[in-house]
Every structure is written in structure tokens, then in C-alpha cells.
XYZ file of C-alpha atoms in Angstrom:
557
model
C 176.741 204.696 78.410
C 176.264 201.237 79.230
C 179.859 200.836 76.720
C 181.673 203.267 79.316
C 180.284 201.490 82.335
C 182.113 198.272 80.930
C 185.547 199.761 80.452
C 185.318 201.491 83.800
C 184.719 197.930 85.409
C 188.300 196.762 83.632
C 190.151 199.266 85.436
C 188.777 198.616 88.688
C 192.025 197.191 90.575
C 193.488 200.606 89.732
C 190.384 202.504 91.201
C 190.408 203.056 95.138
C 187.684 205.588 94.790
C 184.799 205.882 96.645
C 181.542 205.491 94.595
C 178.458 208.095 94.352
C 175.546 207.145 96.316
C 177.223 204.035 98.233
C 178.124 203.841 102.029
C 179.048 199.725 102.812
C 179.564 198.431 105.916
C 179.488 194.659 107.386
C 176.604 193.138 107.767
C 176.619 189.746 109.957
C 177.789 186.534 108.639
C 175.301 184.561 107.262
C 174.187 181.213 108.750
C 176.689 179.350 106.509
C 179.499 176.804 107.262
C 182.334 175.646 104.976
C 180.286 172.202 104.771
C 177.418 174.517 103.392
C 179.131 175.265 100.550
C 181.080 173.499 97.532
C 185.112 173.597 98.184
C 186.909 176.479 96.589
C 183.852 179.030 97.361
C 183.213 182.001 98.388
C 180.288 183.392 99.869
C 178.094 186.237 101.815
C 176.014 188.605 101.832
C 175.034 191.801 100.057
C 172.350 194.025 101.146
C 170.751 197.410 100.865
C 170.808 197.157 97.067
C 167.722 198.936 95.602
C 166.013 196.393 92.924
C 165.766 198.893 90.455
C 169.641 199.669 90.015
C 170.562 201.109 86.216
C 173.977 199.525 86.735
C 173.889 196.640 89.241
C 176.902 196.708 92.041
C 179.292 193.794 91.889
C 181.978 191.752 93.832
C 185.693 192.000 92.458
C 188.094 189.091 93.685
C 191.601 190.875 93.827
C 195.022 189.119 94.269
C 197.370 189.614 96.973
C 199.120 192.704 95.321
C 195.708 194.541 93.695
C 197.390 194.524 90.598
C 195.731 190.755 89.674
C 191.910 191.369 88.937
C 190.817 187.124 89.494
C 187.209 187.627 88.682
C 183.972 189.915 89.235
C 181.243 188.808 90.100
C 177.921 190.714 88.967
C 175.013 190.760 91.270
C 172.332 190.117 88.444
C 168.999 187.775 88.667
C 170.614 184.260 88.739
C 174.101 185.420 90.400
C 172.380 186.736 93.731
C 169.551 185.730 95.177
C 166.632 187.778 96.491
C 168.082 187.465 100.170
C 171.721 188.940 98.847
C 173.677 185.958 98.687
C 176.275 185.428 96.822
C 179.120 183.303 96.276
C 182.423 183.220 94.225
C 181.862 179.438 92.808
C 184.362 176.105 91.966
C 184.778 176.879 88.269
C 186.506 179.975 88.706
C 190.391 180.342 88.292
C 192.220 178.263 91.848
C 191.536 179.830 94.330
C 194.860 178.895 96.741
C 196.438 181.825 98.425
C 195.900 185.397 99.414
C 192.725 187.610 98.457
C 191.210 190.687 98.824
C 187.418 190.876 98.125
C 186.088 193.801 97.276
C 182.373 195.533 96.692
C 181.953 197.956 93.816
C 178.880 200.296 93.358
C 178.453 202.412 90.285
C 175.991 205.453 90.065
C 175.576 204.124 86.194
C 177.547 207.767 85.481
C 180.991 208.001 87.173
C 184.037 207.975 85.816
C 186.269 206.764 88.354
C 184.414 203.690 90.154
C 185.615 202.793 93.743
C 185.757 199.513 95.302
C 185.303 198.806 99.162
C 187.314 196.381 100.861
C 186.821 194.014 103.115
C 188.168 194.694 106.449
C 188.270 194.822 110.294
C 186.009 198.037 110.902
C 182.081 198.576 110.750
C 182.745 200.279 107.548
C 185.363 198.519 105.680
C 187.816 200.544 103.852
C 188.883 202.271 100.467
C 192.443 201.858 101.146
C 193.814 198.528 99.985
C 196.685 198.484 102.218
C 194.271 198.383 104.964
C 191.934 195.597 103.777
C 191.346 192.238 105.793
C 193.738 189.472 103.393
C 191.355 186.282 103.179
C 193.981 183.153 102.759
C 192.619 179.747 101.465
C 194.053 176.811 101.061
C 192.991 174.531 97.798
C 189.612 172.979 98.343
C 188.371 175.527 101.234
C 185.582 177.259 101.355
C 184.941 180.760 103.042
C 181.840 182.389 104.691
C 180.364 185.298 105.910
C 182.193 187.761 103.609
C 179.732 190.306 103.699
C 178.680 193.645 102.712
C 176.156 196.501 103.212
C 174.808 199.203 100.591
C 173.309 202.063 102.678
C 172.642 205.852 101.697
C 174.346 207.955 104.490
C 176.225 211.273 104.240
C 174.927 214.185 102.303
C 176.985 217.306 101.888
C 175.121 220.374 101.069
C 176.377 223.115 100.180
C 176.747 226.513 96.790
C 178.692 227.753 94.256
C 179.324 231.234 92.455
C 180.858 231.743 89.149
C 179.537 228.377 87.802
C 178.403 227.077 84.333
C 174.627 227.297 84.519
C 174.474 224.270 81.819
C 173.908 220.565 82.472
C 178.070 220.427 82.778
C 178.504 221.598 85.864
C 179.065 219.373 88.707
C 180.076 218.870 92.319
C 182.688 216.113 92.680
C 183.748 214.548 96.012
C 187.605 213.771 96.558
C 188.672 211.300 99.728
C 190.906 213.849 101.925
C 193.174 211.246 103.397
C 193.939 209.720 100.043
C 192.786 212.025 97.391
C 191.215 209.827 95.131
C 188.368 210.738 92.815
C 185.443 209.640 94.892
C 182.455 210.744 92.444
C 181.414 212.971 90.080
C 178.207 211.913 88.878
C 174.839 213.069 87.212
C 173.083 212.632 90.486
C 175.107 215.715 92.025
C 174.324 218.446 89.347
C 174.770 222.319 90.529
C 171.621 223.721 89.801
C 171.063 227.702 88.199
C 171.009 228.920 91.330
C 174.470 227.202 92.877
C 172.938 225.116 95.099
C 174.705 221.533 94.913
C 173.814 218.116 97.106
C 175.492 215.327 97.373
C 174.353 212.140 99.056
C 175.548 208.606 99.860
C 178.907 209.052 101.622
C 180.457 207.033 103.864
C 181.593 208.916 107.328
C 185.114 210.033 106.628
C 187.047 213.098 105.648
C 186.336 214.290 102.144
C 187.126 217.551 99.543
C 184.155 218.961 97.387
C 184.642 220.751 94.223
C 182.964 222.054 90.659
C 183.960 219.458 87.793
C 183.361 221.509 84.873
C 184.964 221.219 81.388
C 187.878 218.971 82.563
C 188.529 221.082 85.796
C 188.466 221.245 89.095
C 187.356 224.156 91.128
C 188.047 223.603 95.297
C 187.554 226.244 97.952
C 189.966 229.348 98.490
C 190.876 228.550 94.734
C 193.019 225.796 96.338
C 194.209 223.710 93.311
C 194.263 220.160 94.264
C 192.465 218.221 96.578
C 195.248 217.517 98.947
C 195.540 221.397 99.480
C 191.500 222.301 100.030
C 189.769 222.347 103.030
C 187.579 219.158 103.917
C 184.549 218.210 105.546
C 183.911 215.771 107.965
C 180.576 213.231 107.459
C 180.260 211.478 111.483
C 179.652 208.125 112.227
C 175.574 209.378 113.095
C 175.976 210.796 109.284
C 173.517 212.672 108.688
C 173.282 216.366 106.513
C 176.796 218.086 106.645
C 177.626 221.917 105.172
C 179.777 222.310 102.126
C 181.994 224.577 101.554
C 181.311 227.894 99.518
C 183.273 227.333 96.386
C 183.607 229.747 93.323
C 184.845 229.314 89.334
C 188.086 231.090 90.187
C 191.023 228.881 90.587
C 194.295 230.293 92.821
C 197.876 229.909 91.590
C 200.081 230.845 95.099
C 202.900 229.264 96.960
C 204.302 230.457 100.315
C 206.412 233.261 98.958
C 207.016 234.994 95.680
C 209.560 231.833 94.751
C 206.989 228.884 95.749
C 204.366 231.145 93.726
C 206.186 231.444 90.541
C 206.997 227.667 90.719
C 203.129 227.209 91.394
C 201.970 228.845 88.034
C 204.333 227.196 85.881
C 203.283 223.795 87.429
C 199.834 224.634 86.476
C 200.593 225.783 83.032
C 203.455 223.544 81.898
C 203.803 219.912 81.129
C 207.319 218.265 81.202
C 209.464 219.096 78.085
C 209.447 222.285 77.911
C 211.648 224.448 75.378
C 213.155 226.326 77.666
C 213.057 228.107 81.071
C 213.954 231.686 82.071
C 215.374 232.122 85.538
C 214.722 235.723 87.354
C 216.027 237.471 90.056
C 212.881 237.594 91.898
C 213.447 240.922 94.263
C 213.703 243.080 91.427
C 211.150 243.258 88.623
C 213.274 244.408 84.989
C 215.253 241.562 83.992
C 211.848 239.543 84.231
C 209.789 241.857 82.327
C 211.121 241.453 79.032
C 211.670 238.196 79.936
C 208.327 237.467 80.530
C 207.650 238.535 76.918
C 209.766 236.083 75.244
C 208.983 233.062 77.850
C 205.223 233.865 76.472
C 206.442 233.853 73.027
C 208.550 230.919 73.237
C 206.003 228.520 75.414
C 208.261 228.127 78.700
C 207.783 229.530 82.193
C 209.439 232.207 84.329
C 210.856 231.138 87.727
C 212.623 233.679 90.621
C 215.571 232.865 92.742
C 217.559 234.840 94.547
C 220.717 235.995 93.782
C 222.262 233.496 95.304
C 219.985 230.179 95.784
C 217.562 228.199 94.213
C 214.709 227.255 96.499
C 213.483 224.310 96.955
C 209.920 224.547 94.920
C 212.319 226.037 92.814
C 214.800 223.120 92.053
C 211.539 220.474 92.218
C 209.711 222.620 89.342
C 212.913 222.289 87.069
C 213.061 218.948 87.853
C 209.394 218.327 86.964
C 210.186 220.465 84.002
C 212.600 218.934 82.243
C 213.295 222.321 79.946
C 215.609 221.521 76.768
C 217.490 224.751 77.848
C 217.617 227.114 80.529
C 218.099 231.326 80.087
C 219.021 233.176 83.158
C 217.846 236.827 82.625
C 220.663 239.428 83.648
C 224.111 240.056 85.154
C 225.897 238.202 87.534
C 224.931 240.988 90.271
C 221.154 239.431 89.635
C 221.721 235.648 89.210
C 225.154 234.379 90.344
C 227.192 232.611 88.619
C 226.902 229.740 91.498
C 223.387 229.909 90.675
C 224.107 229.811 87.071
C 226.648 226.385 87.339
C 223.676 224.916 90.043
C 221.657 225.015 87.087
C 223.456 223.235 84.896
C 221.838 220.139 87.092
C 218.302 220.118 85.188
C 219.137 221.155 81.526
C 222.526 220.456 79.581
C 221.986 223.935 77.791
C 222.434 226.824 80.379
C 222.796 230.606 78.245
C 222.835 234.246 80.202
C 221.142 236.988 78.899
C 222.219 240.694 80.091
C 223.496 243.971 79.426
C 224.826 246.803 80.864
C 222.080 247.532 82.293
C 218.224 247.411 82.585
C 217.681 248.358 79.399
C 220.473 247.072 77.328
C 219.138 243.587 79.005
C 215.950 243.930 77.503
C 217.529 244.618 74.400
C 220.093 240.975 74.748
C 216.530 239.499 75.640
C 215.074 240.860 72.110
C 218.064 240.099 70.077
C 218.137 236.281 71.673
C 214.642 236.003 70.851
C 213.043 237.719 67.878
C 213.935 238.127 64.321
C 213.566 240.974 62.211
C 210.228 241.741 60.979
C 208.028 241.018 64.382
C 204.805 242.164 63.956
C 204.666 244.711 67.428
C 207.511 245.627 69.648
C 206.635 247.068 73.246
C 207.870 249.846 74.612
C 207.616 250.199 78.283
C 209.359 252.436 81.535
C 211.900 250.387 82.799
C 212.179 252.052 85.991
C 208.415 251.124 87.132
C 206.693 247.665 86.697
C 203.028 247.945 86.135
C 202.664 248.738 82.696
C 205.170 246.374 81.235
C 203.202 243.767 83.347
C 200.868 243.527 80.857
C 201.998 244.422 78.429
C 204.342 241.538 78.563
C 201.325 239.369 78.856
C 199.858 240.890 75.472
C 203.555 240.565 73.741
C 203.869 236.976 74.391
C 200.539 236.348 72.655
C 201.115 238.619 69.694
C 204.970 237.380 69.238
C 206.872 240.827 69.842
C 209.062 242.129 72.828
C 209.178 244.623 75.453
C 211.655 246.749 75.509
C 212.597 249.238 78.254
C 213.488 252.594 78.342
C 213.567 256.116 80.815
C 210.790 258.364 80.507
C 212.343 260.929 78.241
C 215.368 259.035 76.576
C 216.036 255.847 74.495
C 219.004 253.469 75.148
C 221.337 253.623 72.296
C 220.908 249.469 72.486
C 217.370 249.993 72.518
C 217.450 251.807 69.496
C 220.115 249.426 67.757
C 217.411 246.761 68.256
C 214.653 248.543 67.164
C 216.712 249.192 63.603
C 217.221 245.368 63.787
C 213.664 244.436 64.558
C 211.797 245.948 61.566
C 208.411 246.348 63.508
C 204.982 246.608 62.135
C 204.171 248.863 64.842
C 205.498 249.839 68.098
C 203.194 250.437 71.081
C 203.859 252.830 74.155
C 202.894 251.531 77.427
C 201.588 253.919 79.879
C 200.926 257.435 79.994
C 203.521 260.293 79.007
C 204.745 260.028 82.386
C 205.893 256.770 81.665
C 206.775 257.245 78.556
C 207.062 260.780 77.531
C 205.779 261.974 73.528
C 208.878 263.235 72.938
C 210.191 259.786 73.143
C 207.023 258.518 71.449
C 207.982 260.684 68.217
C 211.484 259.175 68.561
C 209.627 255.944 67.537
C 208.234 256.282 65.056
C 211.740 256.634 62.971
C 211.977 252.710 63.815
C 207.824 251.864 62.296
C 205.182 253.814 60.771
C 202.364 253.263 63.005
C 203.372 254.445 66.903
C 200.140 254.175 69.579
C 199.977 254.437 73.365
C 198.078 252.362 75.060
C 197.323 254.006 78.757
C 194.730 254.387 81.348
C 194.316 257.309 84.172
C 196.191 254.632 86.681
C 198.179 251.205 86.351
C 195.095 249.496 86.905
C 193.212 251.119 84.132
C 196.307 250.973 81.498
C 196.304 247.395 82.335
C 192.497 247.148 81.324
C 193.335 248.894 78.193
C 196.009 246.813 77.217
C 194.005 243.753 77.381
C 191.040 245.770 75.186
C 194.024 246.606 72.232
C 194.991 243.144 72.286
C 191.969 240.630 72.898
C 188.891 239.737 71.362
C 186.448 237.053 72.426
C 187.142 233.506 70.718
C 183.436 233.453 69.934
C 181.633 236.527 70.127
C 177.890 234.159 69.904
C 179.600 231.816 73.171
C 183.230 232.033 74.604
C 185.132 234.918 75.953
C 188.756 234.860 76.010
C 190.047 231.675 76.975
C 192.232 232.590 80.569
C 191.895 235.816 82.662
C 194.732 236.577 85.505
C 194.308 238.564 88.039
C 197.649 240.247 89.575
C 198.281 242.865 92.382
C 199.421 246.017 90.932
C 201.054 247.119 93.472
C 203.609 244.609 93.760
C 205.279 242.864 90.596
C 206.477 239.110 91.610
C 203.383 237.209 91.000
C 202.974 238.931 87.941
C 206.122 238.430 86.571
C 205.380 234.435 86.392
C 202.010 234.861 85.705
C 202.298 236.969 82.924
C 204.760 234.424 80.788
C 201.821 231.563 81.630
C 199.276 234.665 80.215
C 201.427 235.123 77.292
C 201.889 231.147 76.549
C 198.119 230.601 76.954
C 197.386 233.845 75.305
C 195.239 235.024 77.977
C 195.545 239.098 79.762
C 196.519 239.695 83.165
C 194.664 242.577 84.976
C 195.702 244.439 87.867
C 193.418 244.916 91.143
C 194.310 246.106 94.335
C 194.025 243.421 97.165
C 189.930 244.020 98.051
C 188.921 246.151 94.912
C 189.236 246.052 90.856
C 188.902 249.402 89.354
C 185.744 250.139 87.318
C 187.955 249.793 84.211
C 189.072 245.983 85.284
C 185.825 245.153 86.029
C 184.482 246.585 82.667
C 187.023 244.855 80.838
C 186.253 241.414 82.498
C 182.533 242.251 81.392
C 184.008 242.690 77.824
C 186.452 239.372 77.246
C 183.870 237.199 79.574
C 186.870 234.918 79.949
C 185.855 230.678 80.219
C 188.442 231.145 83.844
C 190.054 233.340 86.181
C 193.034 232.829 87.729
C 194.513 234.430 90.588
C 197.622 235.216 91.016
C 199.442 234.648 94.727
C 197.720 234.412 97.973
C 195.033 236.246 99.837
C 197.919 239.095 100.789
C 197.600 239.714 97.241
C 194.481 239.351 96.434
C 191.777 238.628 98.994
C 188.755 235.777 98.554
C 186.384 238.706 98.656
C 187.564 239.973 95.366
C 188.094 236.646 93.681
C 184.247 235.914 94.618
C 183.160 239.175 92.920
C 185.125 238.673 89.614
C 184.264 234.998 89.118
C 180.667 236.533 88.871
C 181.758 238.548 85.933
C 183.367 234.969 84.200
C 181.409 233.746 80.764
C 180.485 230.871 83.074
C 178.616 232.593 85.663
C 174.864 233.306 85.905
C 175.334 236.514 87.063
C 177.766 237.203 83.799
C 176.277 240.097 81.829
């Protein structure tokens, strides 16, 4: 530990932070004048230091662009006194120009450390483009530089769906720069929820669970620039947290902002390719959602027309190698198409006829002979091939649409072409009728349905067929999502990112999961839930409930 505390301290003119457990604010000068003092010196106070620190505080001398640490200065017996004063002494690199000089406190466990600055208000600042420059000139001294440790704010608050191991912990973000401000040992969520954390300066600030790598902020809110804060007063004093929960929220203002959402939060820059979607309609995008799964690359909706603007930023965050607009020009434009051609150098279409021959194009782009499932699905309905899209971009095989009682003659082409292991029907027989199940199985030997007594249900026994837990004696499945089944555009995008990460998506209604869902989620006892879009599509109230069913709750099964 006391390694880690070291490298921490190197990258402290990167670190604008906020420590745990440290409020500063300026204390008076001391009685000192510049003939009190050795030339090229400088000096003040520090106080409200407890004695018995773990990892002492110290002084950081920064040049004029924070990008040149000079020195730091520890406050250990024999570099501060007993009455707190310091001083930067001759000896130490020239000390002609501009400075910054800035007070550090460590809670001996963080990993970001945050510096205070020296500046113009009571408190000082964390922002270095508000600190106080101190200009010398060679051979001057400066006084009264001085600083105050005090313990201050305390934010109180409780969490549901949370780790109930020693991982878990609440982490505090500064609202008007969102910078890590501390995620320490001190601020552990106990068994019961309950988190506290102390020693904040007044200010605007975010609170979240730090578990495993992750963040979790109120209303599932992904960042800390997008989750509500808190306020600590000048008077400090105890202020209330917010209620926060395991699940996290992938959502944008509309179905276009959404889908550009979840591929921002499942994809990193160089991808292999992105599918573009009409995003008003659901079929091109269901078997595209298959092979986006399969292939590692997101799906993102347009209109027919135009490219939105989260639309256009996503592709340029992206980066894809190529891009695969999914149907006919009477989905995605050609203008569309040749506006495209701005974020990848590769730009295919794939379509058909219609509905179904697309799915087939899709297939035929994507798969070689010999995949090990193929899905069959109603192409004139969404919900089943939702998920099922979602399970056949984990297990590497497409969907493929059809009617209820009839199969496309480019349907069937492709099924001669695939070779499948198996073929699975989605949905009941009025979805997909037996007669055309018996029509299957002249394309594979092994033909099953997988179906529930609703869409909610099927998709719950989809996600049985297809996923066990990673570790039946620890982890569930790896990624939940949670979709609206009565509407398909979040679900579209979220179940390529399901696919990819080889995760389920379940369907709810807004307020309620079926008992099926819910049993299901009791099954996988996935490590996170996500939810798909906004509260329209599914409220906070459910999202609360399920994250008690997550592996990580204590009030998991």
C-alpha cells in the first residue's frame, strides 16, 4: 500500500481531485516577514492535521502551467514543526517566476489524490485555473501561504442491489468538474446499504457505488456529469444522499440518442464494423442485431433520411473499419448511405425484396455454412426475435424471418446454404405455426421452439435455452438487459451490445416483470443489469426491484 501511495503522489499535477476526509481552507498568515526567512523561501502554515496520520499530507510546488511538478514537500517530523510551519527552502530548484502551491491530503487508500490550491476564497479551490499565481523574483521570499485541514461535510445516505463484500464502496465525484474526488476504505457500504461519507468541503458533488471497476449513480445515470448532486453548505454539517441502486441505465432523449447511448457504453473505438437501422421500423434491425452480436459492432437508428446528431458523434467516436446499412433504399436513403461514407471508407447495403429476403442478404453477408443454430423468428412482430437476436449473437447463428404459416423461398435458399446444427422456432405456433416448424426440419435434424404463454415469458425462456451461470459456486451470467416489450427500438441496440457481451435481454412492461422474468433473473443471478431507455420505458420502480434479484445484492436468493 504504502508502494501505491508513492506512485499516486507522481501523478499529482494531473490530479484535481478532491481528497477523502480533507476540507482546507486559509488559515491567517503567520507572524512572518520576508526578512524572517532565507531568500528563495517559501513558507506558512498547515493546520488541523491529526498526529497520527497513516499517510502524512504534503505541499506540491506546481509551475505556471500545472504540467511542471517543482517539488513536494512532505509534512514529516523534521519538515514541519509542531506549530504547522513549513517552508519550501533555498536548495530547491530557482525559484524565479510563476507558482501555484498546492496542499494534498491522502486517506492512505485513494486512488485518485486531489490537491487544493491556493487561492482568493475561505476555501481555496480544486480548480487550477482558479488558483491565486504566487510570482517571485530571484532571491525573494514569500509568507503566509497557508492552509487548513478540517473534517466538514458528511453525506449520508443507502444503496440496493449492492455487493455485500468488503468491495463495495461509495465514491464522491466534484459536480462542477467531475473529477474523482474519493473512493476510499473509510466510506465502505455496509450489509445493510447504509453508506457515510465524511470530510467534504462545501460544494456541489455526485455520489455513487464503486464496485468491480464501475460506477453506479442515481436514476442509473451513467456518468457523473449526468447524475443528480448534492449540495454540502458553507455551515456543512450532515447532508442526505441520494438512494442509489446496482442497476446502471443506458437512454438518450429519443430512440436515436438511446441506441447511440448503448453502443457508447459497450464499444471502444475500432470497431469492425457498424450496422445502420431504420429506427421506426423494427425488421431490418432484427437480423441485424444478430450478426452485429456475432461480429462485435453496434447497431445505430436513423431515419430514413438523416443522421442525428448523437448519431454522427457515436460514428465518429467509433471509428468502425466498415459500415453495413440494413435494408432498401425506402429504409435508409441513399443520401444517408453517401453521408456515411464520412466515418468509414467501407460503406456496403444489405437488403432484399423484402423483410424477409433482407434477413436472408443479412445471413448470407454474415455466416458461413455449417453455423451451429439458425433462428427462426415472425417477421411481422418484434418481440420474440428481440431476444432471440440477443441469444444468436452469443451462440454465432442468425435470425431469420418468416410469416406465420409460410417460408420465403430466400429463406429457404439460405437455410440449404447454412448447414445448421439445429434450428430454433421463436415464439408460439402463432408466431410461428408447426406446420412451418415441420418445414424445418428438411434444412437440420434437431427443430425446437422455444416459447412462453406471452412475449415476456418467451423472452424468459429464451434466455433459460441459451444461458448458464459462468460459475454456478459464485457468478451468474455476466450482463442482464432489461427492454420494454412493448416497443422494439431500445431493444434493437441493446440486443447487438447483449449479443457482443453475451449477455440476455428480458422483456418487462414499464412498472412490472412477469413472474417468468423475474424467475429467470433469480436463475442467471447476473454480476449487472442494464436498462434499456428511459423511465417511459422502464420506470425506477422496476429497476429498484430487479437490481434486488442481481448476484450482487443481499436480498439475491
Amino acid at each position: 500500500m504504502h508502494n501505491a501511495h508513492h506512485r499516486i503522489r507522481k501523478n499529482l499535477p494531473r490530479t484535481l481531485g478532491v481528497v477523502a476526509a480533507a476540507v482546507l481552507f486559509l488559515a491567517p498568515a503567520v507572524p512572518a516577514t520576508a526578512d524572517d526567512v532565507p531568500p528563495d523561501t517559501i513558507t506558512g502554515t498547515v493546520s488541523g492535521v491529526p498526529e497520527n496520520e497513516s499517510y502524512p499530507p504534503a505541499l506540491t510546488l506546481y509551475g505556471s502551467d500545472n504540467a511542471s511538478l517543482m517539488t513536494t514537500l512532505p509534512l514529516r517530523d523534521g519538515w514541519i514543526a509542531r506549530n504547522g510551519v513549513y517552508s519550501f527552502i533555498a536548495g530547491f530548484p530557482p525559484l524565479e517566476g510563476t507558482y501555484f502551491v498546492g496542499f494534498n491530503r491522502d486517506s492512505g487508500y485513494s486512488l485518485s489524490t486531489g490537491v487544493y490550491y491556493k487561492a482568493g476564497s475561505p476555501q481555496g479551490t480544486v480548480k487550477f485555473a482558479q488558483a491565486s499565481p504566487l510570482t517571485l523574483t530571484e532571491g525573494q521570499s514569500a509568507t503566509g501561504i497557508d492552509f487548513k485541514a478540517s473534517q466538514c461535510g458528511v453525506v449520508t445516505g443507502s444503496f440496493t442491489g449492492l455487493p455485500v463484500n468488503n468491495n463495495a464502496r461509495a465514491v464522491v465525484f466534484n459536480d462542477s468538474d467531475p473529477d474523482l474526488v474519493t473512493r476510499s476504505t473509510n466510506f465502505l457500504v455496509s450489509a445493510s446499504g447504509a453508506y457515510s461519507v465524511t470530510g467534504l468541503a462545501p460544494g456541489s458533488y455526485d455520489v455513487a457505488l464503486y464496485y468491480d471497476g464501475e460506477e453506479y449513480f442515481a436514476g442509473g445515470a451513467n456518468t457523473a456529469a449526468e447524475a443528480t448532486n448534492i449540495v454540502i453548505p458553507d455551515t456543512c454539517g450532515t447532508v442526505p444522499g441520494p438512494a442509489l441502486s446496482g442497476v446502471k441505465r443506458q437512454a438518450g432523449a429519443d430512440r436515436f440518442a438511446t441506441s447511440a447511448a448503448i453502443s457508447q457504453a459497450t464499444y471502444t473505438p475500432g470497431v469492425p464494423v457498424a450496422y445502420i437501422a431504420n429506427g421506426l421500423t423494427f425488421p431490418d434491425a432484427l437480423a441485424g442485431a444478430a450478426a452485429a452480436g456475432h461480429l462485435g459492432g453496434p447497431v445505430l437508428l436513423t431515419r430514413t433520411d438523416s443522421i442525428s446528431a448523437e448519431i454522427s458523434a457515436e460514428l465518429t467516436r467509433l471509428k468502425p473499419t466498415r459500415i453495413v446499412v440494413l435494408g432498401g433504399t425506402g429504409a435508409i436513403s441513399d443520401t444517408v448511405l453517401n453521408q456515411l461514407k464520412s466515418y468509414a471508407t467501407t460503406i456496403t447495403r444489405q437488403a432484399g425484396a423484402d423483410r424477409f429476403a433482407t434477413s436472408a442478404a443479412i445471413s448470407k453477408a454474415t455466416y458461413s455454412p455449417g453455423v451451429p443454430v439458425a433462428y427462426i423468428a415472425n417477421g411481422l412482430t418484434f418481440p420474440d426475435a428481440l431476444a432471440g437476436a440477443a441469444a444468436a449473437g452469443h451462440l454465432g447463428g442468425p435470425v431469420l424471418l418468416t410469416r406465420t404459416d409460410s417460408i420465403s423461398a430466400d429463406v429457404a435458399t439460405d437455410l440449404k446454404r447454412l448447414k445448421p446444427t439445429r434450428i430454433v422456432v421463436l415464439g408460439g405456433t402463432g408466431a410461428i405455426s408447426d406446420t412451418v416448424l415441420n418445414q424445418l426440419k428438411s434444412y437440420a435434424t434437431t427443430v425446437t421452439r422455444q416459447a412462453g404463454a406471452d412475449r415476456f415469458a418467451t423472452s424468459a425462456a429464451i434466455s433459460q435455452a441459451t444461458y448458464t451461470k459462468t460459475n454456478p459456486n459464485l457468478n451468474g451470467v455476466e450482463t442482464l438487459y432489461i427492454a420494454n416489450g412493448l416497443d422494439f427500438p431500445d431493444a434493437l441496440a441493446g440486443a447487438a451490445a447483449a449479443g457482443h457481451l453475451d449477455g440476455p435481454v428480458l422483456l418487462t412492461r414499464t412498472n412490472t416483470a412477469s413472474p417468468e422474468v423475474i424467475a429467470e433473473i433469480k436463475r442467471i443471478l447476473p454480476r449487472r443489469i442494464i436498462i434499456l431507455g428511459g423511465t417511459g420505458a422502464i420506470s425506477d420502480t422496476l429497476a429498484t426491484q430487479l437490481s434486488n434479484l442481481a448476484e450482487n445484492s443481499p436480498y439475491a436468493p
